[in-house]
mmCIF file of N, CA and C in Angstrom:
data_model
loop_
_atom_site.group_PDB
_atom_site.id
_atom_site.type_symbol
_atom_site.label_atom_id
_atom_site.label_comp_id
_atom_site.label_asym_id
_atom_site.label_seq_id
_atom_site.Cartn_x
_atom_site.Cartn_y
_atom_site.Cartn_z
ATOM 1 N N MET Z 1 62.192 53.732 -23.726
ATOM 2 C CA MET Z 1 60.892 53.045 -23.545
ATOM 3 C C MET Z 1 59.906 53.978 -22.567
ATOM 4 N N SER Z 2 58.943 54.157 -23.083
ATOM 5 C CA SER Z 2 58.004 55.253 -22.148
ATOM 6 C C SER Z 2 56.971 54.357 -21.482
ATOM 7 N N ILE Z 3 56.706 54.633 -20.248
ATOM 8 C CA ILE Z 3 55.810 53.974 -19.431
ATOM 9 C C ILE Z 3 54.313 54.731 -19.453
ATOM 10 N N ALA Z 4 53.416 54.103 -19.958
ATOM 11 C CA ALA Z 4 52.074 54.781 -19.930
ATOM 12 C C ALA Z 4 51.408 54.622 -18.556
ATOM 13 N N THR Z 5 50.940 55.936 -18.093
ATOM 14 C CA THR Z 5 50.514 55.920 -16.609
ATOM 15 C C THR Z 5 49.160 55.024 -16.452
ATOM 16 N N THR Z 6 48.500 54.987 -17.719
ATOM 17 C CA THR Z 6 47.262 54.181 -17.441
ATOM 18 C C THR Z 6 47.554 52.808 -17.084
ATOM 19 N N ASP Z 7 48.613 52.198 -17.591
ATOM 20 C CA ASP Z 7 49.027 50.797 -17.305
ATOM 21 C C ASP Z 7 49.461 50.672 -15.760
ATOM 22 N N HIS Z 8 49.501 51.752 -15.065
ATOM 23 C CA HIS Z 8 50.179 51.645 -13.665
ATOM 24 C C HIS Z 8 49.238 52.398 -12.810
ATOM 25 N N ASP Z 9 48.067 52.199 -12.755
ATOM 26 C CA ASP Z 9 47.085 52.888 -11.858
ATOM 27 C C ASP Z 9 47.548 52.856 -10.324
ATOM 28 N N LEU Z 10 47.830 51.466 -9.887
ATOM 29 C CA LEU Z 10 48.258 51.342 -8.591
ATOM 30 C C LEU Z 10 49.685 52.165 -8.259
ATOM 31 N N VAL Z 11 50.534 52.210 -9.001
ATOM 32 C CA VAL Z 11 51.697 52.962 -8.826
ATOM 33 C C VAL Z 11 51.197 54.488 -8.672
ATOM 34 N N SER Z 12 50.387 54.951 -9.542
ATOM 35 C CA SER Z 12 49.809 56.316 -9.318
ATOM 36 C C SER Z 12 49.184 56.652 -8.051
ATOM 37 N N THR Z 13 48.461 55.481 -7.681
ATOM 38 C CA THR Z 13 47.706 55.663 -6.268
ATOM 39 C C THR Z 13 48.650 55.783 -5.215
ATOM 40 N N PHE Z 14 49.784 54.954 -5.315
ATOM 41 C CA PHE Z 14 50.628 54.960 -4.269
ATOM 42 C C PHE Z 14 51.563 56.345 -4.276
ATOM 43 N N GLY Z 15 51.819 56.845 -5.456
ATOM 44 C CA GLY Z 15 52.478 58.223 -5.429
ATOM 45 C C GLY Z 15 51.636 59.180 -4.776
ATOM 46 N N LEU Z 16 50.238 59.295 -5.087
ATOM 47 C CA LEU Z 16 49.281 60.068 -4.346
ATOM 48 C C LEU Z 16 49.513 59.960 -2.834
ATOM 49 N N LEU Z 17 49.416 58.817 -2.363
ATOM 50 C CA LEU Z 17 49.489 58.704 -0.744
ATOM 51 C C LEU Z 17 50.768 59.187 -0.290
ATOM 52 N N MET Z 18 51.893 58.872 -1.302
ATOM 53 C CA MET Z 18 53.221 59.407 -0.565
ATOM 54 C C MET Z 18 53.098 60.945 -0.637
ATOM 55 N N GLU Z 19 52.658 61.707 -1.777
ATOM 56 C CA GLU Z 19 52.642 63.120 -1.945
ATOM 57 C C GLU Z 19 51.712 63.618 -0.780
ATOM 58 N N ALA Z 20 50.499 62.904 -0.434
ATOM 59 C CA ALA Z 20 49.695 63.368 0.601
ATOM 60 C C ALA Z 20 50.521 63.463 1.916
ATOM 61 N N TYR Z 21 51.106 62.215 2.192
ATOM 62 C CA TYR Z 21 51.907 61.987 3.410
ATOM 63 C C TYR Z 21 52.905 63.036 3.576
ATOM 64 N N ASN Z 22 53.825 63.056 2.561
ATOM 65 C CA ASN Z 22 54.954 64.169 2.443
ATOM 66 C C ASN Z 22 54.547 65.458 2.915
ATOM 67 N N SER Z 23 53.343 65.957 2.042
ATOM 68 C CA SER Z 23 52.838 67.454 2.317
ATOM 69 C C SER Z 23 52.411 67.562 3.703
ATOM 70 N N LEU Z 24 51.555 66.584 4.288
ATOM 71 C CA LEU Z 24 51.158 66.514 5.684
ATOM 72 C C LEU Z 24 52.374 66.634 6.822
ATOM 73 N N GLU Z 25 53.382 65.754 6.312
ATOM 74 C CA GLU Z 25 54.545 65.677 7.425
ATOM 75 C C GLU Z 25 55.258 66.988 7.204
ATOM 76 N N LYS Z 26 55.226 67.525 6.398
ATOM 77 C CA LYS Z 26 56.211 68.938 6.109
ATOM 78 C C LYS Z 26 55.249 70.043 6.805
ATOM 79 N N GLN Z 27 54.151 70.310 6.697
ATOM 80 C CA GLN Z 27 53.394 71.208 7.112
ATOM 81 C C GLN Z 27 53.053 71.024 8.739
ATOM 82 N N LEU Z 28 52.758 69.804 9.190
ATOM 83 C CA LEU Z 28 52.499 69.426 10.606
ATOM 84 C C LEU Z 28 53.926 69.527 11.328
ATOM 85 N N GLY Z 29 54.952 69.026 10.756
ATOM 86 C CA GLY Z 29 56.196 68.953 11.189
ATOM 87 C C GLY Z 29 56.747 70.511 11.590
ATOM 88 N N ASP Z 30 56.792 71.334 10.655
ATOM 89 C CA ASP Z 30 56.989 72.715 10.378
ATOM 90 C C ASP Z 30 56.322 73.435 11.791
ATOM 91 N N SER Z 31 55.012 73.236 11.882
ATOM 92 C CA SER Z 31 54.348 73.868 12.762
ATOM 93 C C SER Z 31 54.570 73.459 14.185
ATOM 94 N N LEU Z 32 54.772 72.351 14.384
ATOM 95 C CA LEU Z 32 55.405 71.910 15.710
ATOM 96 C C LEU Z 32 56.724 72.129 16.173
ATOM 97 N N GLU Z 33 57.594 72.425 15.103
ATOM 98 C CA GLU Z 33 59.027 73.071 15.429
ATOM 99 C C GLU Z 33 58.845 74.467 15.690
ATOM 100 N N GLU Z 34 57.954 75.185 14.930
ATOM 101 C CA GLU Z 34 57.708 76.566 15.003
ATOM 102 C C GLU Z 34 57.183 76.988 16.569
ATOM 103 N N GLN Z 35 56.047 76.217 16.924
ATOM 104 C CA GLN Z 35 55.069 76.451 18.012
ATOM 105 C C GLN Z 35 55.680 75.717 19.260
ATOM 106 N N VAL Z 36 56.301 74.583 19.036
ATOM 107 C CA VAL Z 36 56.515 73.931 20.323
ATOM 108 C C VAL Z 36 58.020 73.470 20.521
ATOM 109 N N GLY Z 37 58.705 73.626 19.386
ATOM 110 C CA GLY Z 37 60.290 73.524 19.554
ATOM 111 C C GLY Z 37 60.628 72.018 19.289
ATOM 112 N N VAL Z 38 59.788 71.036 18.930
ATOM 113 C CA VAL Z 38 60.074 69.682 18.746
ATOM 114 C C VAL Z 38 60.011 69.082 17.272
ATOM 115 N N PRO Z 39 60.731 68.299 16.695
ATOM 116 C CA PRO Z 39 60.520 67.741 15.570
ATOM 117 C C PRO Z 39 59.432 66.802 15.538
ATOM 118 N N HIS Z 40 58.657 66.601 14.587
ATOM 119 C CA HIS Z 40 57.526 65.676 14.584
ATOM 120 C C HIS Z 40 57.902 64.321 15.021
ATOM 121 N N THR Z 41 59.143 63.719 14.506
ATOM 122 C CA THR Z 41 59.462 62.482 15.155
ATOM 123 C C THR Z 41 59.602 62.434 16.548
ATOM 124 N N TRP Z 42 59.937 63.375 17.240
ATOM 125 C CA TRP Z 42 60.082 63.462 18.673
ATOM 126 C C TRP Z 42 58.419 63.471 19.159
ATOM 127 N N PHE Z 43 57.577 64.236 18.689
ATOM 128 C CA PHE Z 43 56.303 64.360 19.026
ATOM 129 C C PHE Z 43 55.687 62.753 18.967
ATOM 130 N N GLU Z 44 55.966 62.143 17.698
ATOM 131 C CA GLU Z 44 55.457 60.886 17.624
ATOM 132 C C GLU Z 44 55.970 59.767 18.793
ATOM 133 N N VAL Z 45 57.409 59.863 19.011
ATOM 134 C CA VAL Z 45 57.908 59.003 20.093
ATOM 135 C C VAL Z 45 57.206 59.462 21.455
ATOM 136 N N MET Z 46 57.205 60.776 21.918
ATOM 137 C CA MET Z 46 56.621 61.023 23.143
ATOM 138 C C MET Z 46 55.073 60.538 23.113
ATOM 139 N N LEU Z 47 54.420 60.681 22.102
ATOM 140 C CA LEU Z 47 52.986 60.376 22.073
ATOM 141 C C LEU Z 47 52.862 58.808 22.386
ATOM 142 N N ARG Z 48 53.819 57.913 21.817
ATOM 143 C CA ARG Z 48 53.803 56.548 21.870
ATOM 144 C C ARG Z 48 54.332 55.990 23.243
ATOM 145 N N ILE Z 49 55.376 56.847 23.819
ATOM 146 C CA ILE Z 49 55.564 56.698 25.447
ATOM 147 C C ILE Z 49 54.506 56.902 26.228
ATOM 148 N N SER Z 50 53.684 57.890 25.847
ATOM 149 C CA SER Z 50 52.499 58.459 26.860
ATOM 150 C C SER Z 50 51.341 57.533 26.893
ATOM 151 N N ARG Z 51 51.294 56.664 25.563
ATOM 152 C CA ARG Z 51 50.285 55.833 25.368
ATOM 153 C C ARG Z 51 50.759 54.175 25.836
ATOM 154 N N SER Z 52 51.941 53.929 26.296
ATOM 155 C CA SER Z 52 52.299 52.867 26.703
ATOM 156 C C SER Z 52 51.948 52.444 28.048
ATOM 157 N N GLU Z 53 52.009 51.168 28.260
ATOM 158 C CA GLU Z 53 51.425 50.865 29.681
ATOM 159 C C GLU Z 53 52.301 51.469 30.701
ATOM 160 N N ALA Z 54 51.881 52.061 31.853
ATOM 161 C CA ALA Z 54 52.413 52.614 32.637
ATOM 162 C C ALA Z 54 53.391 53.824 32.253
ATOM 163 N N GLY Z 55 53.352 54.204 31.085
ATOM 164 C CA GLY Z 55 54.060 55.324 30.402
ATOM 165 C C GLY Z 55 55.425 55.086 30.444
ATOM 166 N N LEU Z 56 55.748 53.622 30.170
ATOM 167 C CA LEU Z 56 57.101 52.988 29.919
ATOM 168 C C LEU Z 56 56.942 52.264 28.659
ATOM 169 N N ALA Z 57 57.604 52.769 27.485
ATOM 170 C CA ALA Z 57 58.015 52.238 26.159
ATOM 171 C C ALA Z 57 59.167 51.586 26.039
ATOM 172 N N PRO Z 58 59.158 50.070 25.855
ATOM 173 C CA PRO Z 58 60.372 49.475 25.550
ATOM 174 C C PRO Z 58 61.097 49.873 24.139
ATOM 175 N N MET Z 59 62.274 50.129 24.255
ATOM 176 C CA MET Z 59 63.026 50.855 23.289
ATOM 177 C C MET Z 59 62.729 50.089 21.935
ATOM 178 N N GLY Z 60 62.813 48.769 21.898
ATOM 179 C CA GLY Z 60 62.567 48.006 20.833
ATOM 180 C C GLY Z 60 61.253 48.331 20.094
ATOM 181 N N SER Z 61 60.248 48.370 20.930
ATOM 182 C CA SER Z 61 58.872 48.697 20.678
ATOM 183 C C SER Z 61 58.626 50.014 19.855
ATOM 184 N N LEU Z 62 59.611 51.045 20.562
ATOM 185 C CA LEU Z 62 59.421 52.328 19.819
ATOM 186 C C LEU Z 62 60.002 52.403 18.329
ATOM 187 N N ALA Z 63 61.251 51.557 18.329
ATOM 188 C CA ALA Z 63 61.761 51.485 16.945
ATOM 189 C C ALA Z 63 60.779 50.891 15.903
ATOM 190 N N GLU Z 64 60.017 49.954 16.188
ATOM 191 C CA GLU Z 64 59.007 49.318 15.565
ATOM 192 C C GLU Z 64 57.839 50.388 14.958
ATOM 193 N N GLN Z 65 57.427 51.211 16.034
ATOM 194 C CA GLN Z 65 56.349 51.982 15.963
ATOM 195 C C GLN Z 65 56.632 53.248 15.003
ATOM 196 N N VAL Z 66 57.943 53.652 15.122
ATOM 197 C CA VAL Z 66 58.293 54.878 14.415
ATOM 198 C C VAL Z 66 59.042 54.531 13.098
ATOM 199 N N ALA Z 67 59.026 53.455 12.723
ATOM 200 C CA ALA Z 67 59.856 52.770 11.594
ATOM 201 C C ALA Z 67 61.302 53.435 11.607
ATOM 202 N N LEU Z 68 62.011 53.040 12.780
ATOM 203 C CA LEU Z 68 63.485 53.497 12.733
ATOM 204 C C LEU Z 68 64.159 52.126 13.219
ATOM 205 N N THR Z 69 65.379 51.886 12.984
ATOM 206 C CA THR Z 69 66.464 50.889 13.423
ATOM 207 C C THR Z 69 66.318 50.991 14.888
ATOM 208 N N GLY Z 70 66.866 49.947 15.660
ATOM 209 C CA GLY Z 70 67.180 50.006 17.083
ATOM 210 C C GLY Z 70 68.263 51.189 17.175
ATOM 211 N N GLY Z 71 69.199 51.146 16.460
ATOM 212 C CA GLY Z 71 70.304 52.203 16.671
ATOM 213 C C GLY Z 71 69.749 53.644 16.393
ATOM 214 N N GLY Z 72 68.837 53.878 15.268
ATOM 215 C CA GLY Z 72 68.185 55.012 15.118
ATOM 216 C C GLY Z 72 67.387 55.594 16.281
ATOM 217 N N VAL Z 73 66.566 54.786 16.949
ATOM 218 C CA VAL Z 73 65.689 55.114 18.044
ATOM 219 C C VAL Z 73 66.606 55.527 19.093
ATOM 220 N N THR Z 74 67.752 54.681 19.423
ATOM 221 C CA THR Z 74 68.486 54.983 20.369
ATOM 222 C C THR Z 74 69.181 56.405 20.353
ATOM 223 N N ARG Z 75 69.673 56.780 19.139
ATOM 224 C CA ARG Z 75 70.077 58.000 18.995
ATOM 225 C C ARG Z 75 69.205 59.224 19.182
ATOM 226 N N MET Z 76 67.869 58.948 18.649
ATOM 227 C CA MET Z 76 66.861 59.931 19.084
ATOM 228 C C MET Z 76 66.580 60.034 20.400
ATOM 229 N N VAL Z 77 66.323 59.024 21.032
ATOM 230 C CA VAL Z 77 66.172 59.075 22.452
ATOM 231 C C VAL Z 77 67.344 59.769 23.148
ATOM 232 N N ASP Z 78 68.435 59.598 22.807
ATOM 233 C CA ASP Z 78 69.684 60.297 23.550
ATOM 234 C C ASP Z 78 69.467 61.940 23.259
ATOM 235 N N ARG Z 79 69.190 62.273 22.173
ATOM 236 C CA ARG Z 79 68.865 63.588 22.023
ATOM 237 C C ARG Z 79 67.688 64.076 22.873
ATOM 238 N N MET Z 80 66.667 63.325 23.004
ATOM 239 C CA MET Z 80 65.549 63.682 23.772
ATOM 240 C C MET Z 80 65.898 63.804 25.124
ATOM 241 N N VAL Z 81 66.725 62.665 25.676
ATOM 242 C CA VAL Z 81 67.252 62.849 27.124
ATOM 243 C C VAL Z 81 67.979 63.944 27.166
ATOM 244 N N GLY Z 82 68.997 64.302 26.300
ATOM 245 C CA GLY Z 82 69.741 65.490 26.406
ATOM 246 C C GLY Z 82 68.806 66.861 26.516
ATOM 247 N N ALA Z 83 67.734 66.701 25.948
ATOM 248 C CA ALA Z 83 66.782 68.043 25.912
ATOM 249 C C ALA Z 83 65.893 67.937 27.221
ATOM 250 N N GLY Z 84 65.958 66.887 28.040
ATOM 251 C CA GLY Z 84 65.188 66.855 29.420
ATOM 252 C C GLY Z 84 63.845 66.372 29.161
ATOM 253 N N LEU Z 85 63.585 65.930 27.693
ATOM 254 C CA LEU Z 85 62.173 65.306 27.573
ATOM 255 C C LEU Z 85 61.762 63.926 27.998
ATOM 256 N N VAL Z 86 62.847 63.162 27.891
ATOM 257 C CA VAL Z 86 62.743 61.606 28.147
ATOM 258 C C VAL Z 86 63.922 60.922 28.970
ATOM 259 N N GLU Z 87 63.485 59.995 29.647
ATOM 260 C CA GLU Z 87 64.538 59.362 30.511
ATOM 261 C C GLU Z 87 64.406 57.886 30.258
ATOM 262 N N ARG Z 88 65.626 57.183 30.436
ATOM 263 C CA ARG Z 88 65.635 55.870 30.343
ATOM 264 C C ARG Z 88 65.343 55.153 31.795
ATOM 265 N N VAL Z 89 64.688 54.143 31.674
ATOM 266 C CA VAL Z 89 64.159 53.447 32.963
ATOM 267 C C VAL Z 89 64.554 52.061 32.770
ATOM 268 N N PRO Z 90 65.506 51.485 33.477
ATOM 269 C CA PRO Z 90 65.836 49.972 33.382
ATOM 270 C C PRO Z 90 64.610 49.172 33.920
ATOM 271 N N CYS Z 91 64.528 47.861 33.308
ATOM 272 C CA CYS Z 91 63.556 47.015 33.525
ATOM 273 C C CYS Z 91 63.911 46.359 34.890
ATOM 274 N N ALA Z 92 63.116 46.242 35.916
ATOM 275 C CA ALA Z 92 63.549 45.597 37.009
ATOM 276 C C ALA Z 92 63.794 44.312 37.121
ATOM 277 N N ASN Z 93 63.054 43.488 36.026
ATOM 278 C CA ASN Z 93 63.149 41.981 35.854
ATOM 279 C C ASN Z 93 64.080 41.496 34.852
ATOM 280 N N ASP Z 94 64.460 42.375 33.923
ATOM 281 C CA ASP Z 94 65.298 41.922 32.934
ATOM 282 C C ASP Z 94 66.326 43.055 32.394
ATOM 283 N N ARG Z 95 67.564 42.943 32.815
ATOM 284 C CA ARG Z 95 68.632 43.973 32.594
ATOM 285 C C ARG Z 95 68.669 44.275 31.122
ATOM 286 N N ARG Z 96 68.422 43.337 30.260
ATOM 287 C CA ARG Z 96 68.559 43.781 28.759
ATOM 288 C C ARG Z 96 67.430 44.603 28.278
ATOM 289 N N VAL Z 97 66.528 45.009 28.998
ATOM 290 C CA VAL Z 97 65.261 45.678 28.480
ATOM 291 C C VAL Z 97 65.341 47.164 29.228
ATOM 292 N N VAL Z 98 65.422 48.017 28.316
ATOM 293 C CA VAL Z 98 65.526 49.576 28.833
ATOM 294 C C VAL Z 98 63.980 50.295 28.240
ATOM 295 N N TYR Z 99 63.503 50.981 29.213
ATOM 296 C CA TYR Z 99 62.228 51.713 28.852
ATOM 297 C C TYR Z 99 62.703 53.038 28.594
ATOM 298 N N ALA Z 100 61.639 53.874 27.868
ATOM 299 C CA ALA Z 100 61.773 55.172 27.645
ATOM 300 C C ALA Z 100 60.433 55.885 28.382
ATOM 301 N N ALA Z 101 60.744 56.922 29.263
ATOM 302 C CA ALA Z 101 59.708 57.527 29.921
ATOM 303 C C ALA Z 101 59.743 58.997 29.830
ATOM 304 N N LEU Z 102 58.471 59.632 29.745
ATOM 305 C CA LEU Z 102 58.609 61.013 29.701
ATOM 306 C C LEU Z 102 58.888 61.837 31.001
ATOM 307 N N THR Z 103 59.755 62.737 31.072
ATOM 308 C CA THR Z 103 59.994 63.368 32.104
ATOM 309 C C THR Z 103 58.712 64.314 32.398
ATOM 310 N N ALA Z 104 58.788 65.236 33.375
ATOM 311 C CA ALA Z 104 57.726 66.122 33.698
ATOM 312 C C ALA Z 104 57.601 67.161 32.594
ATOM 313 N N GLU Z 105 58.965 67.696 32.200
ATOM 314 C CA GLU Z 105 59.043 68.528 31.080
ATOM 315 C C GLU Z 105 58.448 67.856 29.738
ATOM 316 N N GLY Z 106 58.838 66.542 29.582
ATOM 317 C CA GLY Z 106 58.424 66.120 28.345
ATOM 318 C C GLY Z 106 56.981 65.957 28.367
ATOM 319 N N GLN Z 107 56.429 65.806 29.552
ATOM 320 C CA GLN Z 107 54.842 65.641 29.430
ATOM 321 C C GLN Z 107 54.175 66.894 29.203
ATOM 322 N N SER Z 108 54.733 67.994 29.744
ATOM 323 C CA SER Z 108 54.435 69.349 29.314
ATOM 324 C C SER Z 108 54.284 69.632 27.844
ATOM 325 N N VAL Z 109 55.640 69.495 27.362
ATOM 326 C CA VAL Z 109 55.908 69.620 25.915
ATOM 327 C C VAL Z 109 54.816 68.777 25.129
ATOM 328 N N LEU Z 110 54.701 67.571 25.359
ATOM 329 C CA LEU Z 110 53.742 66.780 24.896
ATOM 330 C C LEU Z 110 52.368 67.418 24.918
ATOM 331 N N GLU Z 111 51.947 67.998 25.898
ATOM 332 C CA GLU Z 111 50.673 68.447 26.084
ATOM 333 C C GLU Z 111 50.364 69.651 25.034
ATOM 334 N N ARG Z 112 51.316 70.356 25.051
ATOM 335 C CA ARG Z 112 51.412 71.529 24.075
ATOM 336 C C ARG Z 112 51.445 71.111 22.648
ATOM 337 N N ALA Z 113 52.248 70.029 22.317
ATOM 338 C CA ALA Z 113 52.299 69.463 20.996
ATOM 339 C C ALA Z 113 50.938 68.965 20.465
ATOM 340 N N VAL Z 114 50.463 68.342 21.423
ATOM 341 C CA VAL Z 114 49.145 67.604 20.991
ATOM 342 C C VAL Z 114 48.079 68.702 20.776
ATOM 343 N N SER Z 115 48.077 69.753 21.433
ATOM 344 C CA SER Z 115 47.073 70.837 21.255
ATOM 345 C C SER Z 115 47.278 71.484 19.989
ATOM 346 N N VAL Z 116 48.623 71.607 19.550
ATOM 347 C CA VAL Z 116 49.046 72.395 18.218
ATOM 348 C C VAL Z 116 48.663 71.336 17.222
ATOM 349 N N HIS Z 117 48.872 70.271 17.489
ATOM 350 C CA HIS Z 117 48.725 69.054 16.403
ATOM 351 C C HIS Z 117 47.103 68.944 16.101
ATOM 352 N N ASP Z 118 46.476 68.836 17.155
ATOM 353 C CA ASP Z 118 44.903 68.764 17.015
ATOM 354 C C ASP Z 118 44.470 69.828 16.162
ATOM 355 N N GLU Z 119 44.705 71.186 16.597
ATOM 356 C CA GLU Z 119 44.131 72.283 15.946
ATOM 357 C C GLU Z 119 44.741 72.333 14.512
ATOM 358 N N ASN Z 120 45.993 71.803 14.179
ATOM 359 C CA ASN Z 120 46.316 72.019 12.819
ATOM 360 C C ASN Z 120 45.630 70.881 11.895
ATOM 361 N N LEU Z 121 45.208 69.518 12.666
ATOM 362 C CA LEU Z 121 44.637 68.501 11.821
ATOM 363 C C LEU Z 121 43.079 68.877 11.652
ATOM 364 N N ARG Z 122 42.667 69.895 12.660
ATOM 365 C CA ARG Z 122 41.324 70.279 12.584
ATOM 366 C C ARG Z 122 41.229 71.097 11.341
ATOM 367 N N ARG Z 123 42.102 71.997 11.029
ATOM 368 C CA ARG Z 123 42.074 72.749 10.012
ATOM 369 C C ARG Z 123 42.251 72.216 8.598
ATOM 370 N N ILE Z 124 43.221 71.080 8.514
ATOM 371 C CA ILE Z 124 43.406 70.500 7.396
ATOM 372 C C ILE Z 124 42.393 69.633 7.062
ATOM 373 N N LEU Z 125 41.694 69.016 8.016
ATOM 374 C CA LEU Z 125 40.622 68.020 7.610
ATOM 375 C C LEU Z 125 39.114 68.463 7.743
ATOM 376 N N CYS Z 126 39.110 69.816 7.901
ATOM 377 C CA CYS Z 126 37.701 70.439 8.119
ATOM 378 C C CYS Z 126 36.670 70.180 7.036
ATOM 379 N N THR Z 127 37.440 69.960 6.027
ATOM 380 C CA THR Z 127 36.327 69.729 4.639
ATOM 381 C C THR Z 127 35.978 68.312 4.464
ATOM 382 N N PHE Z 128 36.340 67.429 5.367
ATOM 383 C CA PHE Z 128 35.934 66.071 5.234
ATOM 384 C C PHE Z 128 34.691 65.817 6.268
ATOM 385 N N SER Z 129 33.843 65.052 5.859
ATOM 386 C CA SER Z 129 32.634 64.731 6.809
ATOM 387 C C SER Z 129 33.211 63.901 7.717
ATOM 388 N N ALA Z 130 32.231 63.550 8.665
ATOM 389 C CA ALA Z 130 32.436 62.480 9.724
ATOM 390 C C ALA Z 130 32.557 61.180 8.983
ATOM 391 N N ALA Z 131 31.720 60.696 8.048
ATOM 392 C CA ALA Z 131 31.589 59.598 7.534
ATOM 393 C C ALA Z 131 32.808 59.379 6.677
ATOM 394 N N GLU Z 132 33.259 60.492 5.712
ATOM 395 C CA GLU Z 132 34.482 60.377 5.144
ATOM 396 C C GLU Z 132 35.894 60.077 6.016
ATOM 397 N N LEU Z 133 35.826 60.773 7.042
ATOM 398 C CA LEU Z 133 36.955 60.336 8.085
ATOM 399 C C LEU Z 133 36.948 58.992 8.463
ATOM 400 N N THR Z 134 35.646 58.464 8.920
ATOM 401 C CA THR Z 134 35.623 57.187 9.270
ATOM 402 C C THR Z 134 35.973 56.321 8.211
ATOM 403 N N GLU Z 135 35.542 56.508 7.117
ATOM 404 C CA GLU Z 135 36.205 55.713 5.945
ATOM 405 C C GLU Z 135 37.489 55.633 5.732
ATOM 406 N N LEU Z 136 38.250 56.792 5.947
ATOM 407 C CA LEU Z 136 39.596 57.037 5.699
ATOM 408 C C LEU Z 136 40.327 56.212 6.884
ATOM 409 N N ASP Z 137 39.798 56.260 7.957
ATOM 410 C CA ASP Z 137 40.323 55.539 9.184
ATOM 411 C C ASP Z 137 40.338 54.041 8.783
ATOM 412 N N GLU Z 138 39.192 53.685 8.310
ATOM 413 C CA GLU Z 138 39.141 51.982 8.011
ATOM 414 C C GLU Z 138 40.165 51.782 6.900
ATOM 415 N N THR Z 139 40.169 52.611 5.862
ATOM 416 C CA THR Z 139 41.040 52.289 4.886
ATOM 417 C C THR Z 139 42.584 52.155 5.249
ATOM 418 N N LEU Z 140 42.820 53.133 6.147
ATOM 419 C CA LEU Z 140 44.412 53.229 6.513
ATOM 420 C C LEU Z 140 44.637 52.005 7.515
ATOM 421 N N ARG Z 141 43.597 51.738 8.295
ATOM 422 C CA ARG Z 141 43.792 50.267 9.064
ATOM 423 C C ARG Z 141 44.228 49.178 8.341
ATOM 424 N N ARG Z 142 43.230 48.998 7.263
ATOM 425 C CA ARG Z 142 43.471 48.032 6.332
ATOM 426 C C ARG Z 142 44.826 48.061 5.533
ATOM 427 N N LEU Z 143 45.107 49.165 4.974
ATOM 428 C CA LEU Z 143 46.217 49.375 4.473
ATOM 429 C C LEU Z 143 47.479 48.913 5.478
ATOM 430 N N ARG Z 144 47.462 49.480 6.652
ATOM 431 C CA ARG Z 144 48.416 49.224 7.703
ATOM 432 C C ARG Z 144 48.622 47.731 7.952
ATOM 433 N N ALA Z 145 47.617 46.958 7.942
ATOM 434 C CA ALA Z 145 47.384 45.486 8.058
ATOM 435 C C ALA Z 145 47.917 44.687 6.804
ATOM 436 N N ALA Z 146 48.025 45.419 5.682
ATOM 437 C CA ALA Z 146 48.130 44.728 4.465
ATOM 438 C C ALA Z 146 49.588 44.001 4.462
ATOM 439 N N ARG Z 147 49.676 42.877 3.944
ATOM 440 C CA ARG Z 147 50.994 42.294 3.716
ATOM 441 C C ARG Z 147 51.303 41.701 2.175
ATOM 442 N N LEU Z 148 52.410 41.541 1.821
ATOM 443 C CA LEU Z 148 52.709 41.023 0.320
ATOM 444 C C LEU Z 148 52.280 39.429 0.552
ATOM 445 N N ALA Z 149 51.577 39.164 -0.487
ATOM 446 C CA ALA Z 149 51.012 37.732 -0.496
ATOM 447 C C ALA Z 149 52.476 36.847 -0.867
ATOM 448 N N SER Z 150 52.447 35.843 -0.325
ATOM 449 C CA SER Z 150 53.624 34.844 -0.577
ATOM 450 C C SER Z 150 53.532 34.020 -1.697
#
């Protein structure tokens, strides 16, 4: 049985989205590895930690933000702690809560990574107008908020 692509426009649209994501992830990730020495996922975690209140990100929150399981983010943070980029900080009010915080070295690496990432994104997106980028942002926010209808 053959599936006609014209019958599945939304499947094709999603496929294009995934191809674009995978291509960008590969290019941007390779560049961060080569120029800064960190994987893209580490960069995303460090960025989220730096944007957290007081620079302290709860481990559970990190797992949700980077689409990993609790165990997956724990293993990643273990490697980042071993590399001297992140430290664990216990919550003063709740012993069950542990925060991730950037070390001074982690902050320095993040600053270099942001610079590299920004430069790469400017090169990739230079053909888009400001209006197109605004529209893309709005579309991606709507897509991020979308949920399956019950």
